[in-house]
PDB file of C-alpha atoms in Angstrom:
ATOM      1  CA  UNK C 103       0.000   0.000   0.000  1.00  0.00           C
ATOM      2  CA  UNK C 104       0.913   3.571  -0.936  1.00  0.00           C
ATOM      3  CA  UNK C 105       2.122   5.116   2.406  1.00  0.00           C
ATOM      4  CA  UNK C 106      -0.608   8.140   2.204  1.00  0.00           C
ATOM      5  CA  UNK C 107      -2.533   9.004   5.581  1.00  0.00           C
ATOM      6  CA  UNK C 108      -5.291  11.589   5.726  1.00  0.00           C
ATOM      7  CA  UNK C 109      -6.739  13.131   8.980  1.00  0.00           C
ATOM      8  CA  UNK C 110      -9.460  13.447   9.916  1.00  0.00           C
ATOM      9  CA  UNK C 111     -10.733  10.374   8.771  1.00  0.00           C
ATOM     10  CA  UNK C 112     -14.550  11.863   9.837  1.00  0.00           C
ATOM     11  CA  UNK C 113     -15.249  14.816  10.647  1.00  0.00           C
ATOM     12  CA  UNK C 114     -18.557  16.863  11.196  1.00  0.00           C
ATOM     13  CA  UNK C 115     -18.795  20.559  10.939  1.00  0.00           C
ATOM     14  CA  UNK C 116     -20.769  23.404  10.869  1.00  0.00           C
ATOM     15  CA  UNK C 117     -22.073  25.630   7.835  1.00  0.00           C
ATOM     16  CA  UNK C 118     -19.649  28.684   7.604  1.00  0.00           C
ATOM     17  CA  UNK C 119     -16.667  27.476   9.867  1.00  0.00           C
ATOM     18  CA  UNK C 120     -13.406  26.462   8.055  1.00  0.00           C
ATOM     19  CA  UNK C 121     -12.076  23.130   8.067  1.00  0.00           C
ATOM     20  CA  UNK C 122      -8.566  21.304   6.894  1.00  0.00           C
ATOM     21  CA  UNK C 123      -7.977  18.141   5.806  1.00  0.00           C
ATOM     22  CA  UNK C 124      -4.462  17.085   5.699  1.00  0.00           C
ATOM     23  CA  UNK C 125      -2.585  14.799   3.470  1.00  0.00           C
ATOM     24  CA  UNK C 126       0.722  13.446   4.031  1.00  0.00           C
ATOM     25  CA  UNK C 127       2.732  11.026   2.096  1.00  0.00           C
ATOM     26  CA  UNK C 128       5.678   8.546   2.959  1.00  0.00           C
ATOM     27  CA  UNK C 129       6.435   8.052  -0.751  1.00  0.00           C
ATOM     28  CA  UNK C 130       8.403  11.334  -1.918  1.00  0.00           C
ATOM     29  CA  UNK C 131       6.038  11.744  -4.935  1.00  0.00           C
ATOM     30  CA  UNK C 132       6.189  14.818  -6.685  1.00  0.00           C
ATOM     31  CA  UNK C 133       2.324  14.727  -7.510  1.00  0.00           C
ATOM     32  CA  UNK C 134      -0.240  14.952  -5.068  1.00  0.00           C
ATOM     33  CA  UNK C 135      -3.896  15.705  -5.644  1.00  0.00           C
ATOM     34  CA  UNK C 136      -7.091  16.214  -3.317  1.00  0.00           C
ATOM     35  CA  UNK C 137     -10.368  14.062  -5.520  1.00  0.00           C
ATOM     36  CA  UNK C 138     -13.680  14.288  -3.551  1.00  0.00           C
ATOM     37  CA  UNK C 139     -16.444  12.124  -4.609  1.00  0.00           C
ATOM     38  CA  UNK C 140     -19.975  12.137  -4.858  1.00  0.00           C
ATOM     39  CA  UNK C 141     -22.987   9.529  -6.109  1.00  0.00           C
ATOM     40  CA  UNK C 142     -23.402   9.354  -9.412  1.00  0.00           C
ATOM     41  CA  UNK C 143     -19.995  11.978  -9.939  1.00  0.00           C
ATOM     42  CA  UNK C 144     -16.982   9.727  -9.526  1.00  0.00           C
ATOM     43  CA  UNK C 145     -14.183  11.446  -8.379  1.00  0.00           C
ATOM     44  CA  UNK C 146     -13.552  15.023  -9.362  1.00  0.00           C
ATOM     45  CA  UNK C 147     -10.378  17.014  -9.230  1.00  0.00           C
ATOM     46  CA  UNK C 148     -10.351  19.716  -6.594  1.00  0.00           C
ATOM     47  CA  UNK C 149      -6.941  20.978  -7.001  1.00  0.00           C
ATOM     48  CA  UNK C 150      -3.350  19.391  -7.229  1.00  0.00           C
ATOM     49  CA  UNK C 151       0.276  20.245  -6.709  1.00  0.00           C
ATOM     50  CA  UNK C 152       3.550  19.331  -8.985  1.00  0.00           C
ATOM     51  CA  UNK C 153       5.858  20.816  -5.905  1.00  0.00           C
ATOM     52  CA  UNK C 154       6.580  22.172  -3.312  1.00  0.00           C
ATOM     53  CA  UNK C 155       4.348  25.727  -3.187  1.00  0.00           C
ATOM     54  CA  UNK C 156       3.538  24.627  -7.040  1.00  0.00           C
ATOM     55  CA  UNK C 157      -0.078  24.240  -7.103  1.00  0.00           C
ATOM     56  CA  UNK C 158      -2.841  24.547  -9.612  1.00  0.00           C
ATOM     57  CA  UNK C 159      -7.132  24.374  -9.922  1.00  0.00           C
ATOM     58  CA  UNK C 160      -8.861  21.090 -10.956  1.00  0.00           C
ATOM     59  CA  UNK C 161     -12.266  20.902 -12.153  1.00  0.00           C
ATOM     60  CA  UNK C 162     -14.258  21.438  -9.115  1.00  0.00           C
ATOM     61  CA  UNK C 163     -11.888  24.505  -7.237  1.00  0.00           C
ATOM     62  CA  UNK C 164     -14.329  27.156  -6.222  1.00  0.00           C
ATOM     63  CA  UNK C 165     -14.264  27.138  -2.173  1.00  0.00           C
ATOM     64  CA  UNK C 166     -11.393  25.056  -1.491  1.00  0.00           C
ATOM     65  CA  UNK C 167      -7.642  26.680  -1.453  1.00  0.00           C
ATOM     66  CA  UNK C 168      -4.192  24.293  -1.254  1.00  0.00           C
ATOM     67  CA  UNK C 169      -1.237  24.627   0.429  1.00  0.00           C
ATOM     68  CA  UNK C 170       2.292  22.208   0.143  1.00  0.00           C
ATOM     69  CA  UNK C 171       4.953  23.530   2.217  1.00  0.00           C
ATOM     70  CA  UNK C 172       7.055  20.338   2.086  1.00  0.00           C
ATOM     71  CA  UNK C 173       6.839  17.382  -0.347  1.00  0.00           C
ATOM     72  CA  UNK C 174       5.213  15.034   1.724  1.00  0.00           C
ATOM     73  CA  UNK C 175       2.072  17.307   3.026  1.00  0.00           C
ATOM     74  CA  UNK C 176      -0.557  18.486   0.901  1.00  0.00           C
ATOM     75  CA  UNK C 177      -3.146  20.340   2.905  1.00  0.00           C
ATOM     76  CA  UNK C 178      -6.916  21.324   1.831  1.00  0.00           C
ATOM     77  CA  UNK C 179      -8.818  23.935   3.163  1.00  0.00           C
ATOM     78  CA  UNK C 180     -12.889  24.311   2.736  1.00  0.00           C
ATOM     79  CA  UNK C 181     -12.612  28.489   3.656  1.00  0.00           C
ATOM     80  CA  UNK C 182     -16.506  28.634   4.632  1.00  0.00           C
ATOM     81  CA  UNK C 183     -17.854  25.581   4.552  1.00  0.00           C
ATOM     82  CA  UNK C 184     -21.081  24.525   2.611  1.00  0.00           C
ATOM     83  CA  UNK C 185     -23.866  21.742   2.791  1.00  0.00           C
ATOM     84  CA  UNK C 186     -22.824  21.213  -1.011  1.00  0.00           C
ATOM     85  CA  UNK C 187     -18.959  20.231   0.027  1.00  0.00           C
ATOM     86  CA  UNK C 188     -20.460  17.237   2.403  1.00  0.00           C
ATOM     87  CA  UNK C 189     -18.539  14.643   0.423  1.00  0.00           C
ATOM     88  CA  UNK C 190     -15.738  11.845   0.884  1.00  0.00           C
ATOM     89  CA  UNK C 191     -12.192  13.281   0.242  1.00  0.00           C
ATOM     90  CA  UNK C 192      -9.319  11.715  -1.244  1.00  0.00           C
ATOM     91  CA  UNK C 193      -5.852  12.424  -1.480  1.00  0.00           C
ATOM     92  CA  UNK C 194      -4.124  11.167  -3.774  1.00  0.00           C
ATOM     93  CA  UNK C 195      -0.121  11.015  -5.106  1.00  0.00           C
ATOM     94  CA  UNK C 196       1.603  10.097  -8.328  1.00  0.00           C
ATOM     95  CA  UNK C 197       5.527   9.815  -9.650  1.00  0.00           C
ATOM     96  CA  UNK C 198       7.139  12.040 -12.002  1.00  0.00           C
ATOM     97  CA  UNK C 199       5.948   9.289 -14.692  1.00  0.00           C
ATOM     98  CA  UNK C 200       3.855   6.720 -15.119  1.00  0.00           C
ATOM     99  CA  UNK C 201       0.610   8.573 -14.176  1.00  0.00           C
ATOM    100  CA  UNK C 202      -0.871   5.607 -12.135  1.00  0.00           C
ATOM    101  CA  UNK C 203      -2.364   7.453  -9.055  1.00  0.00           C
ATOM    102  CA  UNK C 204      -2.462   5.798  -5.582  1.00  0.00           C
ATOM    103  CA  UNK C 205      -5.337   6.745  -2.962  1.00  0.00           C
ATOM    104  CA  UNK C 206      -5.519   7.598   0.696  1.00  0.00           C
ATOM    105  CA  UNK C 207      -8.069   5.964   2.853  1.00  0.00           C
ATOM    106  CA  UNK C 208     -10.627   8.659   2.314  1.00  0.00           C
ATOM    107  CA  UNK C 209     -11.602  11.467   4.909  1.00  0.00           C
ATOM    108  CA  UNK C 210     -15.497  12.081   5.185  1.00  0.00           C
ATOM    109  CA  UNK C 211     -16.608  15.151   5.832  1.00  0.00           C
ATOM    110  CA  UNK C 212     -20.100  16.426   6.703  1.00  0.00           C
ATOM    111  CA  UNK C 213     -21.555  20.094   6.561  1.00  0.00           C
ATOM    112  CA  UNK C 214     -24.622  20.460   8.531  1.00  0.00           C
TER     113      UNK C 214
ATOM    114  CA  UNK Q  90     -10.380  16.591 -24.257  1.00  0.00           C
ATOM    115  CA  UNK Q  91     -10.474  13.555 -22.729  1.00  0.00           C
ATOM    116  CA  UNK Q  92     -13.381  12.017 -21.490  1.00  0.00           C
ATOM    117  CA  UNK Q  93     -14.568   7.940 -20.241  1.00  0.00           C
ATOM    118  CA  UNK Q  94     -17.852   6.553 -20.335  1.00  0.00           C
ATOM    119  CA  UNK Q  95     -18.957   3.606 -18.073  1.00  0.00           C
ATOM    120  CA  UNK Q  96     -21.872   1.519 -19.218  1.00  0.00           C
ATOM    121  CA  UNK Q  97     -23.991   0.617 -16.571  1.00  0.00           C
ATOM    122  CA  UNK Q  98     -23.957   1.652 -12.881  1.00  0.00           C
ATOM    123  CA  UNK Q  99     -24.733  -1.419 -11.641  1.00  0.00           C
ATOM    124  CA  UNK Q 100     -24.005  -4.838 -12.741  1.00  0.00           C
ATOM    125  CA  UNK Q 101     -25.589  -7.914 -11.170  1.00  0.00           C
ATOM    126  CA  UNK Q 102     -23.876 -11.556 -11.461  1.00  0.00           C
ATOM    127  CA  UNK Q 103     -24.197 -14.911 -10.241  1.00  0.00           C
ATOM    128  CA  UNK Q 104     -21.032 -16.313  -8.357  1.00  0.00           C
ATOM    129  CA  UNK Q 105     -19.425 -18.488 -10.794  1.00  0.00           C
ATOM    130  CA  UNK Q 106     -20.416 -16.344 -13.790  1.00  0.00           C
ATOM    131  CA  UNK Q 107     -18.294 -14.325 -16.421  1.00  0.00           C
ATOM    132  CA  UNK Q 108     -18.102 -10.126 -15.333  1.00  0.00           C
ATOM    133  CA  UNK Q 109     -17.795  -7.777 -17.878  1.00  0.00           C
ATOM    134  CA  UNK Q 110     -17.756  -4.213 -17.077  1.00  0.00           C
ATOM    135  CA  UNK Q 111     -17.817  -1.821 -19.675  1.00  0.00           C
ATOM    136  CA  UNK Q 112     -15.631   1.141 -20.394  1.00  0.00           C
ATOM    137  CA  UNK Q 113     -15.360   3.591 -23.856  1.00  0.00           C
ATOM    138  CA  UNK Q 114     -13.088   6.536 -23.742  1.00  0.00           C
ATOM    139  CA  UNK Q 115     -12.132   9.485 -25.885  1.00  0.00           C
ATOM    140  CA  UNK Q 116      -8.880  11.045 -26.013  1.00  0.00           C
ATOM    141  CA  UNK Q 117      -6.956  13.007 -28.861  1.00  0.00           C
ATOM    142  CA  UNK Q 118      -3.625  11.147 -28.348  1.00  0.00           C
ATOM    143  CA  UNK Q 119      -2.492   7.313 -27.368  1.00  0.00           C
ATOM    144  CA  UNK Q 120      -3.881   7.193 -23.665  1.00  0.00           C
ATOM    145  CA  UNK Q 121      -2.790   5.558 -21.191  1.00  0.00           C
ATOM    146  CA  UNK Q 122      -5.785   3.803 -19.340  1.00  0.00           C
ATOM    147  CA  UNK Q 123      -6.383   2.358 -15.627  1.00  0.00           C
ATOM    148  CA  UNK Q 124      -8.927   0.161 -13.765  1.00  0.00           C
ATOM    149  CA  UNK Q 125      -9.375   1.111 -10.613  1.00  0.00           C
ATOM    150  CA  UNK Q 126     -11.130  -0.868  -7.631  1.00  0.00           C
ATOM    151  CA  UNK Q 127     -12.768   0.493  -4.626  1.00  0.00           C
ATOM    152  CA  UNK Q 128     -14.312  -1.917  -1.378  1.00  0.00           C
ATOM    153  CA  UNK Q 129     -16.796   0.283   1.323  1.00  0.00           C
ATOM    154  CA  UNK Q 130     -15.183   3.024   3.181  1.00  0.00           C
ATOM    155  CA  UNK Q 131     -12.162   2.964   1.305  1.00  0.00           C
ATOM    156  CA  UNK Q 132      -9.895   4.339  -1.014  1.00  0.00           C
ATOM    157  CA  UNK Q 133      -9.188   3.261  -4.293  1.00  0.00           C
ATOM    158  CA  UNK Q 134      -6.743   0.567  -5.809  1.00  0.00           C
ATOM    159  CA  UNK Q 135      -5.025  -0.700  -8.760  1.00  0.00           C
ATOM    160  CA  UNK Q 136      -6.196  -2.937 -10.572  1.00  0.00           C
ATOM    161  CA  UNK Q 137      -4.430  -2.855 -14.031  1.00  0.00           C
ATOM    162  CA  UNK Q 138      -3.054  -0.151 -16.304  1.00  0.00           C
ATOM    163  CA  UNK Q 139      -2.451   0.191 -19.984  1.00  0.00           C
ATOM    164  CA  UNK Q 140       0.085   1.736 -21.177  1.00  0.00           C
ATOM    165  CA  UNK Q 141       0.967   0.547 -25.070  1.00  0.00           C
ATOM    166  CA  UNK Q 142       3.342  -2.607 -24.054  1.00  0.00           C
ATOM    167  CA  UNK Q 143       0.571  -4.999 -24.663  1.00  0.00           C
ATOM    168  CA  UNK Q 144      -3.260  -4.780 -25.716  1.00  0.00           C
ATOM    169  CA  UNK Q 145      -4.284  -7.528 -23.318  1.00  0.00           C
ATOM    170  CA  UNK Q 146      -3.215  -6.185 -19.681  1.00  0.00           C
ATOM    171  CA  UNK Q 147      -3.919  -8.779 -17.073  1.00  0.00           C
ATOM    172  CA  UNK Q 148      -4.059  -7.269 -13.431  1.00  0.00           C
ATOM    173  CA  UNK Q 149      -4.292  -8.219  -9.514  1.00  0.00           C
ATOM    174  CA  UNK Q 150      -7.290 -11.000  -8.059  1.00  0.00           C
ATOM    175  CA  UNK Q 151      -7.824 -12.549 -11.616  1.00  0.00           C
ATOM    176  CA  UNK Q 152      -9.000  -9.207 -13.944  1.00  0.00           C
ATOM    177  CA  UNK Q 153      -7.930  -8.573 -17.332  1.00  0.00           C
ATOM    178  CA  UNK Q 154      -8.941  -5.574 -19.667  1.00  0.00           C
ATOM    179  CA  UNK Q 155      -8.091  -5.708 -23.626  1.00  0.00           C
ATOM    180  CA  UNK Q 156      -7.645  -2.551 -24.938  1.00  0.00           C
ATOM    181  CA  UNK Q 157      -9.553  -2.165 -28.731  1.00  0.00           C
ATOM    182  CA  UNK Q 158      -8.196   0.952 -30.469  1.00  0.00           C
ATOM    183  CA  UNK Q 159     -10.853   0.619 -33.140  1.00  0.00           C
ATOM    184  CA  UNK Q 160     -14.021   0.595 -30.866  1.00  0.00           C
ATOM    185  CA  UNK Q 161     -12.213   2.857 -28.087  1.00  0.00           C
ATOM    186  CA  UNK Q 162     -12.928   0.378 -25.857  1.00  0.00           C
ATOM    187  CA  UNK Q 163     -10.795  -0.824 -22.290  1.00  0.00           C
ATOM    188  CA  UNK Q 164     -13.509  -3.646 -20.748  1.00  0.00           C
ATOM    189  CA  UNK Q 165     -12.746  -5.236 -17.678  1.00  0.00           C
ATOM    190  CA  UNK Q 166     -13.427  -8.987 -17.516  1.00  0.00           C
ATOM    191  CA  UNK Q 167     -13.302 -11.789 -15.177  1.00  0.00           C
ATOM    192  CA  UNK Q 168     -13.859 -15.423 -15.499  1.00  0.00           C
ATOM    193  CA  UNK Q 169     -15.503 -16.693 -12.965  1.00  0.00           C
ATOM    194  CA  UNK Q 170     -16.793 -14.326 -10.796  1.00  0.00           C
ATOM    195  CA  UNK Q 171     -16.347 -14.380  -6.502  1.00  0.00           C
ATOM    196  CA  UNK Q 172     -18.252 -12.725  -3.634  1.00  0.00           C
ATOM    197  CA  UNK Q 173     -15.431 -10.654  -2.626  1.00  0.00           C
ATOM    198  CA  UNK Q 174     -15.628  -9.202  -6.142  1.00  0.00           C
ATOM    199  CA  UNK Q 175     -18.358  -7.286  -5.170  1.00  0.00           C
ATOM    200  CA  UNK Q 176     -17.177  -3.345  -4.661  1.00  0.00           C
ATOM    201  CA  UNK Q 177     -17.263  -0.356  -7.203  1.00  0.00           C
ATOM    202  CA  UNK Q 178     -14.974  -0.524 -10.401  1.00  0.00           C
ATOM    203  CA  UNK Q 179     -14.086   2.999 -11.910  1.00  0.00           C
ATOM    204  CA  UNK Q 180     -12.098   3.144 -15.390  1.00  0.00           C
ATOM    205  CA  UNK Q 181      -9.898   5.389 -16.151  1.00  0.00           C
ATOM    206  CA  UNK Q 182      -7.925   7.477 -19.103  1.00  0.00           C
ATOM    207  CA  UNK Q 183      -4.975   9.755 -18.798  1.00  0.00           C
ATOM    208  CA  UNK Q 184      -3.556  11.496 -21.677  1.00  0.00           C
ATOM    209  CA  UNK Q 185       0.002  10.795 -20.090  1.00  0.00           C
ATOM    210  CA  UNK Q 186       1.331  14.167 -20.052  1.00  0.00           C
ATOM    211  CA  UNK Q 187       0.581  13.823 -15.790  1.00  0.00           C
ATOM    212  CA  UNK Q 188      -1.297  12.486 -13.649  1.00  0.00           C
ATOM    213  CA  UNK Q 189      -3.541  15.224 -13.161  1.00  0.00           C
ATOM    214  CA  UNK Q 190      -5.312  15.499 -16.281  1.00  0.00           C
ATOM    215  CA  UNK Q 191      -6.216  11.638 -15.440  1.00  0.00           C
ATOM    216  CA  UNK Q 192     -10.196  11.876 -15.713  1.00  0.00           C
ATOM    217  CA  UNK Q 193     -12.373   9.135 -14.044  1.00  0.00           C
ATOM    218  CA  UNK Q 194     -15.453   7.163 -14.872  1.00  0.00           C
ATOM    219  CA  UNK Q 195     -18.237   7.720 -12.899  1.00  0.00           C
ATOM    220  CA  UNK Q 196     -18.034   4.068 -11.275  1.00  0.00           C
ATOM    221  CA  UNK Q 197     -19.551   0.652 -12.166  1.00  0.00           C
ATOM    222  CA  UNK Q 198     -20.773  -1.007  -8.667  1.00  0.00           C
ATOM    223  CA  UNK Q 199     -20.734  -5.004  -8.655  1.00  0.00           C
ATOM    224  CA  UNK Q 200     -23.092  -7.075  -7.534  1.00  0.00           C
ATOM    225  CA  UNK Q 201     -22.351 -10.891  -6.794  1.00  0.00           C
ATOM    226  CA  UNK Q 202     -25.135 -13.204  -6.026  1.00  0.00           C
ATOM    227  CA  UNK Q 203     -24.656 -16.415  -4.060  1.00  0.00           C
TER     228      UNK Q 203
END
């Protein structure tokens, strides 16, 4: 198994209070990404990061910022959080080639 | 732009029988394409990748997928299907340039039946 750990595995919040979910990774890949999925959705690209403080917007960005200080933590931030961002995270990292992706455990996170 | 379709968001089988999941992509270039399988509550694994070395990629607990260049096609199959098959299967297409323009399926889930 990939060594990836995400906390907090669960985690239940409140509409409008910010919330990070951190990422780190045993593996010294130079990709790491933050997925969440949904029914029906699969998994969609929030944002990802190439290096350290080298990060960039995925598909599904708006609300959510990134920060990657060192190479093997990759932390996502929900700034206000929203009913709509109740989901299942997943980080996620990659090598320089090969583009096969490896998964954390998953963190879910609920917005009431 | 990339894009993979999944046929089906559920598929049913017997224990014992054939599974064939279906996946049909669209990319501009060679892609490289991945099977991916996920059990409740956790995260996702490897099953098998395709990357150009061989059309017929065998992978991890008895899965195969052949990829078909003419019908843009990368089905998963499995002889003989087993209980602890059951779980959701999500296909997979990168355009290899990195790993984050990979785009995912939106998931088969497999049922097995005793």
């Amino acid at each position: 198994d990939a060594g990836i750990t995400q906390s907090p595995r669960h985690k239940v919040t409140e509409t409008g209070t910010p919330v990070t979910l951190r990422c780190h990774q045993t593996e010294n890949h130079r990709y790491m990404y933050w997925y969440r999925q949904d029914p029906g959705h699969g998994l969609r690209l929030i944002h990802y990061s190439y290096g350290v403080k080298d990060t960039d917007k995925g598909e599904v960005s708006d609300g959510y910022s990134v920060s990657r200080s060192k190479t093997e933590d990759f932390l996502l931030t929900l700034e206000s959080a929203t009913s709509s961002q109740t989901s299942v995270y997943f980080c996620a990292i990659s090598e320089n080639s090969g583009n096969t992706i490896y998964f954390g455990e998953g963190s879910w996170l609920t917005v009431v | 732009a990339q894009s993979v379709t999944q046929l089906g968001s559920h598929v049913s089988v017997s224990e014992g029988a054939l599974v064939l999941l279906r996946c049909n992509y669209s990319s501009s270039v060679p892609p490289y394409l991945f099977w991916y399988v996920q059990y409740p509550n956790q995260g996702l694994q490897l099953l098998l990748k395709y990357t150009s070395a061989a059309t017929l990629v065998k992978g991890i607990n008895g899965f195969e997928a052949e990829f078909k260049k003419s019908e843009t096609s990368f089905h998963l199959t499995k002889p003989s299907a087993h209980m602890s098959d059951a779980a959701e299967y999500f296909c997979a297409v990168s355009d290899r340039t990195g790993g984050f323009k990979t785009i995912f399926g939106a998931g088969t889930r497999l049922f097995v039946k005793a």
